[in-house]
Tab-separated table of C-alpha atoms in Angstrom:
chain	number	residue	atom	x	y	z
A	10	UNK	CA	8.820	-1.932	46.555
A	11	UNK	CA	5.636	-3.581	45.417
A	12	UNK	CA	3.720	-2.909	42.254
A	13	UNK	CA	1.634	-4.203	39.420
A	14	UNK	CA	2.582	-4.073	35.751
A	15	UNK	CA	-0.374	-4.364	33.369
A	16	UNK	CA	-0.287	-4.581	29.604
A	17	UNK	CA	-3.390	-4.594	27.468
A	18	UNK	CA	-3.923	-5.292	23.791
A	19	UNK	CA	-7.116	-3.671	22.503
A	20	UNK	CA	-8.491	-4.753	19.132
A	21	UNK	CA	-11.468	-3.569	17.135
A	22	UNK	CA	-11.115	0.081	18.143
A	23	UNK	CA	-12.761	2.578	15.793
A	24	UNK	CA	-10.386	4.694	13.717
A	25	UNK	CA	-13.033	7.444	14.036
A	26	UNK	CA	-12.416	7.699	17.798
A	27	UNK	CA	-10.392	10.927	18.264
A	28	UNK	CA	-8.221	9.182	20.858
A	29	UNK	CA	-6.799	7.077	18.030
A	30	UNK	CA	-5.472	9.994	15.968
A	31	UNK	CA	-5.588	13.303	17.818
A	32	UNK	CA	-2.550	13.775	20.025
A	33	UNK	CA	-4.072	16.526	22.191
A	34	UNK	CA	-7.233	14.524	22.845
A	35	UNK	CA	-5.244	11.437	23.903
A	36	UNK	CA	-2.882	13.522	26.030
A	37	UNK	CA	-5.678	15.231	27.964
A	38	UNK	CA	-7.578	11.958	28.499
A	39	UNK	CA	-4.469	10.181	29.803
A	40	UNK	CA	-3.650	12.996	32.210
A	41	UNK	CA	-7.241	13.087	33.436
A	42	UNK	CA	-7.361	9.309	33.975
A	43	UNK	CA	-4.048	9.349	35.844
A	44	UNK	CA	-5.289	12.124	38.155
A	45	UNK	CA	-8.621	10.363	38.774
A	46	UNK	CA	-6.699	7.246	39.821
A	47	UNK	CA	-4.865	9.312	42.439
A	48	UNK	CA	-1.527	9.100	40.629
A	49	UNK	CA	0.921	11.964	40.121
A	50	UNK	CA	2.136	12.852	36.623
A	51	UNK	CA	5.691	14.197	36.715
A	52	UNK	CA	6.373	14.282	32.960
A	53	UNK	CA	4.869	13.456	29.597
A	54	UNK	CA	5.670	13.013	25.926
A	55	UNK	CA	3.105	12.539	23.133
A	56	UNK	CA	3.746	12.212	19.400
A	57	UNK	CA	1.417	12.076	16.388
A	58	UNK	CA	2.579	10.006	13.430
A	59	UNK	CA	1.966	11.026	9.816
A	60	UNK	CA	-1.013	9.657	7.920
A	61	UNK	CA	-0.787	5.984	6.991
A	62	UNK	CA	-2.518	6.692	3.668
A	63	UNK	CA	-4.498	9.330	1.818
A	64	UNK	CA	-7.698	8.656	3.760
A	65	UNK	CA	-6.251	7.386	7.044
A	66	UNK	CA	-4.849	9.514	9.858
A	67	UNK	CA	-1.687	8.403	11.597
A	68	UNK	CA	-1.548	6.949	15.083
A	69	UNK	CA	-0.394	8.446	18.350
A	70	UNK	CA	2.165	7.339	20.920
A	71	UNK	CA	2.086	8.818	24.374
A	72	UNK	CA	3.770	8.348	27.694
A	73	UNK	CA	3.027	9.792	31.098
A	74	UNK	CA	5.863	9.513	33.575
A	75	UNK	CA	4.377	8.974	37.017
A	76	UNK	CA	5.865	9.447	40.454
A	77	UNK	CA	4.621	5.855	40.825
A	78	UNK	CA	6.117	4.699	37.443
A	79	UNK	CA	4.482	5.086	33.992
A	80	UNK	CA	1.628	4.855	31.488
A	81	UNK	CA	2.316	4.261	27.783
A	82	UNK	CA	-0.270	4.199	24.977
A	83	UNK	CA	0.256	3.352	21.295
A	84	UNK	CA	-2.507	3.560	18.666
A	85	UNK	CA	-2.749	2.070	15.178
A	86	UNK	CA	-5.952	3.474	13.623
A	87	UNK	CA	-5.312	1.655	10.348
A	88	UNK	CA	-5.548	-1.668	12.245
A	89	UNK	CA	-7.964	-0.654	15.012
A	90	UNK	CA	-5.345	-1.630	17.602
A	91	UNK	CA	-4.216	0.048	20.827
A	92	UNK	CA	-1.560	-1.202	23.229
A	93	UNK	CA	-1.361	-0.077	26.844
A	94	UNK	CA	1.429	-0.426	29.367
A	95	UNK	CA	0.721	0.602	32.960
A	96	UNK	CA	3.163	0.107	35.807
A	97	UNK	CA	2.274	1.464	39.232
A	98	UNK	CA	4.468	0.831	42.244
A	99	UNK	CA	4.887	2.088	45.782
A	100	UNK	CA	7.317	1.500	48.607
A	101	UNK	CA	4.789	1.023	51.373
A	102	UNK	CA	1.360	0.149	49.995
A	103	UNK	CA	-0.481	-1.837	47.359
A	104	UNK	CA	-1.205	0.393	44.368
A	105	UNK	CA	-2.742	-2.290	42.143
A	106	UNK	CA	-6.198	-0.695	42.341
A	107	UNK	CA	-4.864	2.440	40.646
A	108	UNK	CA	-3.234	0.381	37.869
A	109	UNK	CA	-6.490	-1.494	37.218
A	110	UNK	CA	-8.435	1.777	37.257
A	111	UNK	CA	-6.189	3.323	34.588
A	112	UNK	CA	-6.546	0.300	32.284
A	113	UNK	CA	-10.302	0.135	32.864
A	114	UNK	CA	-10.799	3.828	32.072
A	115	UNK	CA	-8.715	3.622	28.896
A	116	UNK	CA	-10.534	0.479	27.820
A	117	UNK	CA	-13.849	2.304	28.294
A	118	UNK	CA	-12.535	5.262	26.272
A	119	UNK	CA	-11.275	3.207	23.296
A	120	UNK	CA	-14.277	0.818	23.246
A	121	UNK	CA	-12.497	-2.215	21.765
A	122	UNK	CA	-14.397	-5.263	20.565
A	123	UNK	CA	-11.679	-7.458	22.140
A	124	UNK	CA	-9.245	-6.855	24.978
A	125	UNK	CA	-6.511	-9.018	26.454
A	126	UNK	CA	-4.914	-7.872	29.728
A	127	UNK	CA	-1.729	-9.353	31.152
A	128	UNK	CA	-0.736	-8.872	34.815
A	129	UNK	CA	2.769	-9.083	36.224
A	130	UNK	CA	3.074	-8.578	39.992
A	131	UNK	CA	6.393	-6.946	40.851
A	132	UNK	CA	7.901	-7.076	44.303
A	133	UNK	CA	11.476	-6.186	45.210
A	134	UNK	CA	12.605	-6.714	48.774
A	135	UNK	CA	15.311	-4.640	50.424
């Protein structure tokens, strides 16, 4: 098995971006991005949190279970922060391009002012 595990910390995201607070909008965008990357969603779970205050919507947590591993997204509109966790693996080929594509597309969608991406190559031999 070989794969790539990416995490990304996005800061300076607008709380007005519907992806930050609307569970259905985030869910559909994640599923679309996964499909465009050529990955196969086999399950999903998305949850909207209650409002953080009287004038602030709550964040959203979502996970897409992939045949190739997973995508997880967590939003904090009150702080303008989003965290991403993307792990894509395959038994016979390098799937790192798909992992990078997912992070890139989500970064474009959230439009952060700052982004830090961490890469962890994963390789298990038989």
